[in-house]
Amino acid sequence: QSDNVKFPLKLDIDMEKVVGVWVGQIRSLLGIEEVTAYETLPVPSVGIREWEKDFQLRHRLLENILDSKSTLSSLSHLLSQIPNIVIREDIGQMVVKAVEKVATSSALVEEAKLVEGYQASREALELSETAFFDQSLLALLYFPDDQKYAIYIPF
């Protein structure tokens, strides 16, 4: 080892460049496009602008609402295909709450309450997915009707 090295080493790092790269990568991961400066509107490249945050909230909120509606529609279609299926009360309540959360989310967006609307849309998506993938419903999908009758109807 050399006698010229003294620990700890003092490094001069230009943190403005480091943070600039980091912010650029975060923006890219979030799907936020870079806006170039216009002659009449200076656009600083620091952080995430308020309108970009609003855009992301609206985009994710719409995505959650559409996914919730699609999942609930698929669940409805699936259950209509299975005759004599018994749906537990808690699953029914999850579906009702998911529909209510979708309606609440839509109403909050109209009132420009994006954060609350986004939270409601996330809850709606979680409820609809939980109801769709419930183990009690999945178990009934893999048994043909004749096997169910053989089990439930004694000779």
PDB file of N, CA, C and O in Angstrom, residues 3-70:
ATOM      1  N   ASP A   3       1.952   5.139   0.682  1.00  0.00           N
ATOM      2  CA  ASP A   3       1.882   6.105   1.771  1.00  0.00           C
ATOM      3  C   ASP A   3       1.165   7.377   1.341  1.00  0.00           C
ATOM      4  O   ASP A   3       0.836   8.218   2.169  1.00  0.00           O
ATOM      5  N   ASN A   4       0.897   7.538   0.031  1.00  0.00           N
ATOM      6  CA  ASN A   4       0.244   8.737  -0.478  1.00  0.00           C
ATOM      7  C   ASN A   4      -1.274   8.727  -0.270  1.00  0.00           C
ATOM      8  O   ASN A   4      -1.921   9.746  -0.391  1.00  0.00           O
ATOM      9  N   VAL A   5      -1.854   7.580   0.032  1.00  0.00           N
ATOM     10  CA  VAL A   5      -3.305   7.467   0.175  1.00  0.00           C
ATOM     11  C   VAL A   5      -3.677   7.695   1.628  1.00  0.00           C
ATOM     12  O   VAL A   5      -3.136   7.063   2.524  1.00  0.00           O
ATOM     13  N   LYS A   6      -4.620   8.610   1.845  1.00  0.00           N
ATOM     14  CA  LYS A   6      -5.106   8.879   3.194  1.00  0.00           C
ATOM     15  C   LYS A   6      -6.596   8.606   3.229  1.00  0.00           C
ATOM     16  O   LYS A   6      -7.336   9.042   2.359  1.00  0.00           O
ATOM     17  N   PHE A   7      -6.997   7.855   4.202  1.00  0.00           N
ATOM     18  CA  PHE A   7      -8.411   7.522   4.333  1.00  0.00           C
ATOM     19  C   PHE A   7      -9.030   8.344   5.435  1.00  0.00           C
ATOM     20  O   PHE A   7      -8.373   8.633   6.428  1.00  0.00           O
ATOM     21  N   PRO A   8     -10.249   8.719   5.339  1.00  0.00           N
ATOM     22  CA  PRO A   8     -11.144   8.541   4.193  1.00  0.00           C
ATOM     23  C   PRO A   8     -10.772   9.499   3.070  1.00  0.00           C
ATOM     24  O   PRO A   8     -10.250  10.580   3.303  1.00  0.00           O
ATOM     25  N   LEU A   9     -11.038   9.040   1.848  1.00  0.00           N
ATOM     26  CA  LEU A   9     -10.752   9.865   0.682  1.00  0.00           C
ATOM     27  C   LEU A   9     -11.808  10.937   0.540  1.00  0.00           C
ATOM     28  O   LEU A   9     -12.984  10.705   0.768  1.00  0.00           O
ATOM     29  N   LYS A  10     -11.383  12.108   0.134  1.00  0.00           N
ATOM     30  CA  LYS A  10     -12.323  13.196  -0.124  1.00  0.00           C
ATOM     31  C   LYS A  10     -12.569  13.237  -1.625  1.00  0.00           C
ATOM     32  O   LYS A  10     -11.645  13.397  -2.407  1.00  0.00           O
ATOM     33  N   LEU A  11     -13.816  13.032  -1.993  1.00  0.00           N
ATOM     34  CA  LEU A  11     -14.187  13.051  -3.399  1.00  0.00           C
ATOM     35  C   LEU A  11     -15.067  14.248  -3.665  1.00  0.00           C
ATOM     36  O   LEU A  11     -15.969  14.554  -2.893  1.00  0.00           O
ATOM     37  N   ASP A  12     -14.802  14.905  -4.756  1.00  0.00           N
ATOM     38  CA  ASP A  12     -15.658  16.003  -5.179  1.00  0.00           C
ATOM     39  C   ASP A  12     -16.570  15.493  -6.284  1.00  0.00           C
ATOM     40  O   ASP A  12     -16.112  15.190  -7.389  1.00  0.00           O
ATOM     41  N   ILE A  13     -17.858  15.368  -5.948  1.00  0.00           N
ATOM     42  CA  ILE A  13     -18.849  14.871  -6.901  1.00  0.00           C
ATOM     43  C   ILE A  13     -19.843  15.985  -7.185  1.00  0.00           C
ATOM     44  O   ILE A  13     -20.354  16.625  -6.256  1.00  0.00           O
ATOM     45  N   ASP A  14     -20.120  16.176  -8.445  1.00  0.00           N
ATOM     46  CA  ASP A  14     -21.112  17.169  -8.842  1.00  0.00           C
ATOM     47  C   ASP A  14     -22.496  16.541  -8.660  1.00  0.00           C
ATOM     48  O   ASP A  14     -22.992  15.832  -9.529  1.00  0.00           O
ATOM     49  N   MET A  15     -23.107  16.784  -7.499  1.00  0.00           N
ATOM     50  CA  MET A  15     -24.386  16.155  -7.167  1.00  0.00           C
ATOM     51  C   MET A  15     -25.514  16.635  -8.063  1.00  0.00           C
ATOM     52  O   MET A  15     -26.512  15.933  -8.231  1.00  0.00           O
ATOM     53  N   GLU A  16     -25.370  17.797  -8.653  1.00  0.00           N
ATOM     54  CA  GLU A  16     -26.411  18.285  -9.562  1.00  0.00           C
ATOM     55  C   GLU A  16     -26.537  17.347 -10.764  1.00  0.00           C
ATOM     56  O   GLU A  16     -27.634  17.013 -11.198  1.00  0.00           O
ATOM     57  N   LYS A  17     -25.411  16.869 -11.271  1.00  0.00           N
ATOM     58  CA  LYS A  17     -25.441  15.925 -12.393  1.00  0.00           C
ATOM     59  C   LYS A  17     -25.986  14.570 -11.948  1.00  0.00           C
ATOM     60  O   LYS A  17     -26.763  13.940 -12.658  1.00  0.00           O
ATOM     61  N   VAL A  18     -25.586  14.125 -10.781  1.00  0.00           N
ATOM     62  CA  VAL A  18     -26.042  12.826 -10.275  1.00  0.00           C
ATOM     63  C   VAL A  18     -27.556  12.842 -10.064  1.00  0.00           C
ATOM     64  O   VAL A  18     -28.274  11.937 -10.490  1.00  0.00           O
ATOM     65  N   VAL A  19     -28.042  13.887  -9.416  1.00  0.00           N
ATOM     66  CA  VAL A  19     -29.478  13.992  -9.163  1.00  0.00           C
ATOM     67  C   VAL A  19     -30.231  14.176 -10.476  1.00  0.00           C
ATOM     68  O   VAL A  19     -31.327  13.639 -10.638  1.00  0.00           O
ATOM     69  N   GLY A  20     -29.639  14.875 -11.407  1.00  0.00           N
ATOM     70  CA  GLY A  20     -30.280  15.041 -12.718  1.00  0.00           C
ATOM     71  C   GLY A  20     -30.488  13.704 -13.410  1.00  0.00           C
ATOM     72  O   GLY A  20     -31.562  13.438 -13.973  1.00  0.00           O
ATOM     73  N   VAL A  21     -29.490  12.844 -13.346  1.00  0.00           N
ATOM     74  CA  VAL A  21     -29.612  11.509 -13.940  1.00  0.00           C
ATOM     75  C   VAL A  21     -30.661  10.701 -13.177  1.00  0.00           C
ATOM     76  O   VAL A  21     -31.504  10.028 -13.768  1.00  0.00           O
ATOM     77  N   TRP A  22     -30.626  10.785 -11.856  1.00  0.00           N
ATOM     78  CA  TRP A  22     -31.574  10.043 -11.028  1.00  0.00           C
ATOM     79  C   TRP A  22     -33.014  10.482 -11.307  1.00  0.00           C
ATOM     80  O   TRP A  22     -33.899   9.641 -11.473  1.00  0.00           O
ATOM     81  N   VAL A  23     -33.253  11.785 -11.377  1.00  0.00           N
ATOM     82  CA  VAL A  23     -34.601  12.298 -11.676  1.00  0.00           C
ATOM     83  C   VAL A  23     -35.035  11.861 -13.064  1.00  0.00           C
ATOM     84  O   VAL A  23     -36.188  11.460 -13.274  1.00  0.00           O
ATOM     85  N   GLY A  24     -34.117  11.896 -14.013  1.00  0.00           N
ATOM     86  CA  GLY A  24     -34.450  11.445 -15.363  1.00  0.00           C
ATOM     87  C   GLY A  24     -34.851   9.980 -15.393  1.00  0.00           C
ATOM     88  O   GLY A  24     -35.802   9.597 -16.088  1.00  0.00           O
ATOM     89  N   GLN A  25     -34.161   9.154 -14.627  1.00  0.00           N
ATOM     90  CA  GLN A  25     -34.502   7.731 -14.581  1.00  0.00           C
ATOM     91  C   GLN A  25     -35.834   7.493 -13.884  1.00  0.00           C
ATOM     92  O   GLN A  25     -36.629   6.657 -14.319  1.00  0.00           O
ATOM     93  N   ILE A  26     -36.102   8.222 -12.815  1.00  0.00           N
ATOM     94  CA  ILE A  26     -37.387   8.097 -12.122  1.00  0.00           C
ATOM     95  C   ILE A  26     -38.522   8.520 -13.052  1.00  0.00           C
ATOM     96  O   ILE A  26     -39.555   7.856 -13.138  1.00  0.00           O
ATOM     97  N   ARG A  27     -38.324   9.619 -13.771  1.00  0.00           N
ATOM     98  CA  ARG A  27     -39.351  10.084 -14.716  1.00  0.00           C
ATOM     99  C   ARG A  27     -39.592   9.034 -15.793  1.00  0.00           C
ATOM    100  O   ARG A  27     -40.726   8.778 -16.175  1.00  0.00           O
ATOM    101  N   SER A  28     -38.540   8.409 -16.261  1.00  0.00           N
ATOM    102  CA  SER A  28     -38.673   7.373 -17.281  1.00  0.00           C
ATOM    103  C   SER A  28     -39.417   6.158 -16.736  1.00  0.00           C
ATOM    104  O   SER A  28     -40.281   5.596 -17.415  1.00  0.00           O
ATOM    105  N   LEU A  29     -39.103   5.749 -15.509  1.00  0.00           N
ATOM    106  CA  LEU A  29     -39.788   4.618 -14.897  1.00  0.00           C
ATOM    107  C   LEU A  29     -41.269   4.898 -14.688  1.00  0.00           C
ATOM    108  O   LEU A  29     -42.102   4.002 -14.800  1.00  0.00           O
ATOM    109  N   LEU A  30     -41.619   6.130 -14.373  1.00  0.00           N
ATOM    110  CA  LEU A  30     -43.017   6.500 -14.161  1.00  0.00           C
ATOM    111  C   LEU A  30     -43.758   6.744 -15.467  1.00  0.00           C
ATOM    112  O   LEU A  30     -44.963   6.927 -15.471  1.00  0.00           O
ATOM    113  N   GLY A  31     -43.033   6.768 -16.565  1.00  0.00           N
ATOM    114  CA  GLY A  31     -43.680   6.981 -17.859  1.00  0.00           C
ATOM    115  C   GLY A  31     -43.956   8.436 -18.154  1.00  0.00           C
ATOM    116  O   GLY A  31     -44.859   8.754 -18.928  1.00  0.00           O
ATOM    117  N   ILE A  32     -43.193   9.326 -17.555  1.00  0.00           N
ATOM    118  CA  ILE A  32     -43.388  10.757 -17.768  1.00  0.00           C
ATOM    119  C   ILE A  32     -42.468  11.210 -18.885  1.00  0.00           C
ATOM    120  O   ILE A  32     -41.251  11.093 -18.789  1.00  0.00           O
ATOM    121  N   GLU A  33     -43.070  11.695 -19.942  1.00  0.00           N
ATOM    122  CA  GLU A  33     -42.296  12.139 -21.099  1.00  0.00           C
ATOM    123  C   GLU A  33     -41.610  13.472 -20.794  1.00  0.00           C
ATOM    124  O   GLU A  33     -42.156  14.320 -20.103  1.00  0.00           O
ATOM    125  N   GLU A  34     -40.445  13.645 -21.365  1.00  0.00           N
ATOM    126  CA  GLU A  34     -39.702  14.894 -21.197  1.00  0.00           C
ATOM    127  C   GLU A  34     -40.285  15.965 -22.114  1.00  0.00           C
ATOM    128  O   GLU A  34     -40.543  15.718 -23.282  1.00  0.00           O
ATOM    129  N   VAL A  35     -40.527  17.115 -21.546  1.00  0.00           N
ATOM    130  CA  VAL A  35     -41.068  18.233 -22.313  1.00  0.00           C
ATOM    131  C   VAL A  35     -39.921  19.184 -22.611  1.00  0.00           C
ATOM    132  O   VAL A  35     -39.177  19.567 -21.714  1.00  0.00           O
ATOM    133  N   THR A  36     -39.782  19.553 -23.873  1.00  0.00           N
ATOM    134  CA  THR A  36     -38.740  20.506 -24.228  1.00  0.00           C
ATOM    135  C   THR A  36     -39.241  21.915 -23.985  1.00  0.00           C
ATOM    136  O   THR A  36     -40.432  22.181 -23.948  1.00  0.00           O
ATOM    137  N   ALA A  37     -38.313  22.836 -23.837  1.00  0.00           N
ATOM    138  CA  ALA A  37     -38.678  24.224 -23.556  1.00  0.00           C
ATOM    139  C   ALA A  37     -39.267  24.889 -24.787  1.00  0.00           C
ATOM    140  O   ALA A  37     -38.837  24.648 -25.915  1.00  0.00           O
ATOM    141  N   TYR A  38     -40.273  25.673 -24.556  1.00  0.00           N
ATOM    142  CA  TYR A  38     -40.874  26.472 -25.615  1.00  0.00           C
ATOM    143  C   TYR A  38     -40.386  27.902 -25.466  1.00  0.00           C
ATOM    144  O   TYR A  38     -39.952  28.327 -24.404  1.00  0.00           O
ATOM    145  N   GLU A  39     -40.495  28.667 -26.538  1.00  0.00           N
ATOM    146  CA  GLU A  39     -40.008  30.045 -26.481  1.00  0.00           C
ATOM    147  C   GLU A  39     -40.791  30.880 -25.479  1.00  0.00           C
ATOM    148  O   GLU A  39     -40.239  31.731 -24.809  1.00  0.00           O
ATOM    149  N   THR A  40     -42.089  30.635 -25.372  1.00  0.00           N
ATOM    150  CA  THR A  40     -42.906  31.454 -24.480  1.00  0.00           C
ATOM    151  C   THR A  40     -43.061  30.857 -23.090  1.00  0.00           C
ATOM    152  O   THR A  40     -43.483  31.522 -22.180  1.00  0.00           O
ATOM    153  N   LEU A  41     -42.719  29.569 -22.942  1.00  0.00           N
ATOM    154  CA  LEU A  41     -42.923  28.901 -21.666  1.00  0.00           C
ATOM    155  C   LEU A  41     -41.652  28.177 -21.244  1.00  0.00           C
ATOM    156  O   LEU A  41     -41.324  27.130 -21.785  1.00  0.00           O
ATOM    157  N   PRO A  42     -40.911  28.738 -20.302  1.00  0.00           N
ATOM    158  CA  PRO A  42     -39.723  28.027 -19.833  1.00  0.00           C
ATOM    159  C   PRO A  42     -40.141  26.794 -19.024  1.00  0.00           C
ATOM    160  O   PRO A  42     -41.050  26.847 -18.215  1.00  0.00           O
ATOM    161  N   VAL A  43     -39.499  25.680 -19.295  1.00  0.00           N
ATOM    162  CA  VAL A  43     -39.830  24.431 -18.617  1.00  0.00           C
ATOM    163  C   VAL A  43     -38.598  23.946 -17.871  1.00  0.00           C
ATOM    164  O   VAL A  43     -37.690  23.381 -18.472  1.00  0.00           O
ATOM    165  N   PRO A  44     -38.549  24.173 -16.558  1.00  0.00           N
ATOM    166  CA  PRO A  44     -37.402  23.674 -15.797  1.00  0.00           C
ATOM    167  C   PRO A  44     -37.461  22.156 -15.698  1.00  0.00           C
ATOM    168  O   PRO A  44     -38.523  21.562 -15.689  1.00  0.00           O
ATOM    169  N   SER A  45     -36.315  21.526 -15.644  1.00  0.00           N
ATOM    170  CA  SER A  45     -36.265  20.066 -15.590  1.00  0.00           C
ATOM    171  C   SER A  45     -35.951  19.584 -14.177  1.00  0.00           C
ATOM    172  O   SER A  45     -35.011  18.855 -13.958  1.00  0.00           O
ATOM    173  N   VAL A  46     -36.740  20.027 -13.225  1.00  0.00           N
ATOM    174  CA  VAL A  46     -36.545  19.585 -11.852  1.00  0.00           C
ATOM    175  C   VAL A  46     -37.777  18.817 -11.388  1.00  0.00           C
ATOM    176  O   VAL A  46     -38.895  19.296 -11.491  1.00  0.00           O
ATOM    177  N   GLY A  47     -37.557  17.614 -10.905  1.00  0.00           N
ATOM    178  CA  GLY A  47     -38.634  16.829 -10.323  1.00  0.00           C
ATOM    179  C   GLY A  47     -39.782  16.540 -11.259  1.00  0.00           C
ATOM    180  O   GLY A  47     -39.630  16.478 -12.471  1.00  0.00           O
ATOM    181  N   ILE A  48     -40.934  16.381 -10.661  1.00  0.00           N
ATOM    182  CA  ILE A  48     -42.157  16.111 -11.412  1.00  0.00           C
ATOM    183  C   ILE A  48     -43.076  17.307 -11.247  1.00  0.00           C
ATOM    184  O   ILE A  48     -43.349  17.744 -10.129  1.00  0.00           O
ATOM    185  N   ARG A  49     -43.512  17.821 -12.362  1.00  0.00           N
ATOM    186  CA  ARG A  49     -44.395  18.982 -12.334  1.00  0.00           C
ATOM    187  C   ARG A  49     -45.784  18.575 -11.863  1.00  0.00           C
ATOM    188  O   ARG A  49     -46.178  17.415 -11.965  1.00  0.00           O
ATOM    189  N   GLU A  50     -46.538  19.537 -11.356  1.00  0.00           N
ATOM    190  CA  GLU A  50     -47.875  19.254 -10.823  1.00  0.00           C
ATOM    191  C   GLU A  50     -48.795  18.658 -11.888  1.00  0.00           C
ATOM    192  O   GLU A  50     -49.531  17.708 -11.631  1.00  0.00           O
ATOM    193  N   TRP A  51     -48.736  19.190 -13.098  1.00  0.00           N
ATOM    194  CA  TRP A  51     -49.628  18.677 -14.147  1.00  0.00           C
ATOM    195  C   TRP A  51     -49.227  17.263 -14.570  1.00  0.00           C
ATOM    196  O   TRP A  51     -50.061  16.462 -14.982  1.00  0.00           O
ATOM    197  N   GLU A  52     -47.943  16.927 -14.440  1.00  0.00           N
ATOM    198  CA  GLU A  52     -47.507  15.569 -14.754  1.00  0.00           C
ATOM    199  C   GLU A  52     -48.013  14.592 -13.694  1.00  0.00           C
ATOM    200  O   GLU A  52     -48.426  13.474 -14.012  1.00  0.00           O
ATOM    201  N   LYS A  53     -47.997  15.040 -12.442  1.00  0.00           N
ATOM    202  CA  LYS A  53     -48.544  14.212 -11.373  1.00  0.00           C
ATOM    203  C   LYS A  53     -50.047  13.998 -11.600  1.00  0.00           C
ATOM    204  O   LYS A  53     -50.547  12.867 -11.460  1.00  0.00           O
ATOM    205  N   ASP A  54     -50.758  15.060 -11.951  1.00  0.00           N
ATOM    206  CA  ASP A  54     -52.190  14.937 -12.246  1.00  0.00           C
ATOM    207  C   ASP A  54     -52.430  13.973 -13.396  1.00  0.00           C
ATOM    208  O   ASP A  54     -53.351  13.150 -13.344  1.00  0.00           O
ATOM    209  N   PHE A  55     -51.611  14.057 -14.431  1.00  0.00           N
ATOM    210  CA  PHE A  55     -51.763  13.159 -15.574  1.00  0.00           C
ATOM    211  C   PHE A  55     -51.567  11.714 -15.150  1.00  0.00           C
ATOM    212  O   PHE A  55     -52.331  10.821 -15.536  1.00  0.00           O
ATOM    213  N   GLN A  56     -50.527  11.458 -14.349  1.00  0.00           N
ATOM    214  CA  GLN A  56     -50.255  10.097 -13.888  1.00  0.00           C
ATOM    215  C   GLN A  56     -51.406   9.571 -13.032  1.00  0.00           C
ATOM    216  O   GLN A  56     -51.816   8.418 -13.174  1.00  0.00           O
ATOM    217  N   LEU A  57     -51.937  10.408 -12.140  1.00  0.00           N
ATOM    218  CA  LEU A  57     -53.059   9.987 -11.303  1.00  0.00           C
ATOM    219  C   LEU A  57     -54.281   9.656 -12.157  1.00  0.00           C
ATOM    220  O   LEU A  57     -54.943   8.636 -11.955  1.00  0.00           O
ATOM    221  N   ARG A  58     -54.579  10.521 -13.130  1.00  0.00           N
ATOM    222  CA  ARG A  58     -55.732  10.270 -14.003  1.00  0.00           C
ATOM    223  C   ARG A  58     -55.532   8.993 -14.825  1.00  0.00           C
ATOM    224  O   ARG A  58     -56.456   8.197 -14.984  1.00  0.00           O
ATOM    225  N   HIS A  59     -54.334   8.816 -15.327  1.00  0.00           N
ATOM    226  CA  HIS A  59     -54.050   7.643 -16.153  1.00  0.00           C
ATOM    227  C   HIS A  59     -54.194   6.351 -15.341  1.00  0.00           C
ATOM    228  O   HIS A  59     -54.862   5.403 -15.770  1.00  0.00           O
ATOM    229  N   ARG A  60     -53.579   6.301 -14.177  1.00  0.00           N
ATOM    230  CA  ARG A  60     -53.649   5.103 -13.329  1.00  0.00           C
ATOM    231  C   ARG A  60     -55.060   4.886 -12.808  1.00  0.00           C
ATOM    232  O   ARG A  60     -55.517   3.747 -12.688  1.00  0.00           O
ATOM    233  N   LEU A  61     -55.750   5.971 -12.489  1.00  0.00           N
ATOM    234  CA  LEU A  61     -57.119   5.874 -12.008  1.00  0.00           C
ATOM    235  C   LEU A  61     -58.020   5.257 -13.081  1.00  0.00           C
ATOM    236  O   LEU A  61     -58.782   4.329 -12.814  1.00  0.00           O
ATOM    237  N   LEU A  62     -57.899   5.738 -14.295  1.00  0.00           N
ATOM    238  CA  LEU A  62     -58.690   5.197 -15.401  1.00  0.00           C
ATOM    239  C   LEU A  62     -58.340   3.731 -15.641  1.00  0.00           C
ATOM    240  O   LEU A  62     -59.226   2.892 -15.844  1.00  0.00           O
ATOM    241  N   GLU A  63     -57.075   3.423 -15.589  1.00  0.00           N
ATOM    242  CA  GLU A  63     -56.628   2.040 -15.761  1.00  0.00           C
ATOM    243  C   GLU A  63     -57.233   1.133 -14.690  1.00  0.00           C
ATOM    244  O   GLU A  63     -57.723   0.040 -14.983  1.00  0.00           O
ATOM    245  N   ASN A  64     -57.239   1.586 -13.429  1.00  0.00           N
ATOM    246  CA  ASN A  64     -57.811   0.798 -12.339  1.00  0.00           C
ATOM    247  C   ASN A  64     -59.315   0.607 -12.502  1.00  0.00           C
ATOM    248  O   ASN A  64     -59.838  -0.482 -12.274  1.00  0.00           O
ATOM    249  N   ILE A  65     -60.008   1.679 -12.897  1.00  0.00           N
ATOM    250  CA  ILE A  65     -61.460   1.579 -13.085  1.00  0.00           C
ATOM    251  C   ILE A  65     -61.782   0.601 -14.203  1.00  0.00           C
ATOM    252  O   ILE A  65     -62.671  -0.250 -14.068  1.00  0.00           O
ATOM    253  N   LEU A  66     -61.080   0.708 -15.319  1.00  0.00           N
ATOM    254  CA  LEU A  66     -61.337  -0.200 -16.439  1.00  0.00           C
ATOM    255  C   LEU A  66     -61.020  -1.646 -16.074  1.00  0.00           C
ATOM    256  O   LEU A  66     -61.772  -2.565 -16.439  1.00  0.00           O
ATOM    257  N   ASP A  67     -59.927  -1.866 -15.356  1.00  0.00           N
ATOM    258  CA  ASP A  67     -59.583  -3.225 -14.923  1.00  0.00           C
ATOM    259  C   ASP A  67     -60.631  -3.772 -13.943  1.00  0.00           C
ATOM    260  O   ASP A  67     -60.994  -4.944 -14.011  1.00  0.00           O
ATOM    261  N   SER A  68     -61.109  -2.922 -13.037  1.00  0.00           N
ATOM    262  CA  SER A  68     -62.149  -3.348 -12.090  1.00  0.00           C
ATOM    263  C   SER A  68     -63.418  -3.737 -12.822  1.00  0.00           C
ATOM    264  O   SER A  68     -64.020  -4.781 -12.544  1.00  0.00           O
ATOM    265  N   LYS A  69     -63.834  -2.894 -13.769  1.00  0.00           N
ATOM    266  CA  LYS A  69     -65.050  -3.192 -14.526  1.00  0.00           C
ATOM    267  C   LYS A  69     -64.883  -4.464 -15.343  1.00  0.00           C
ATOM    268  O   LYS A  69     -65.799  -5.286 -15.423  1.00  0.00           O
ATOM    269  N   SER A  70     -63.728  -4.643 -15.932  1.00  0.00           N
ATOM    270  CA  SER A  70     -63.473  -5.846 -16.717  1.00  0.00           C
ATOM    271  C   SER A  70     -63.500  -7.088 -15.836  1.00  0.00           C
ATOM    272  O   SER A  70     -64.087  -8.120 -16.209  1.00  0.00           O
TER     273      SER A  70
END
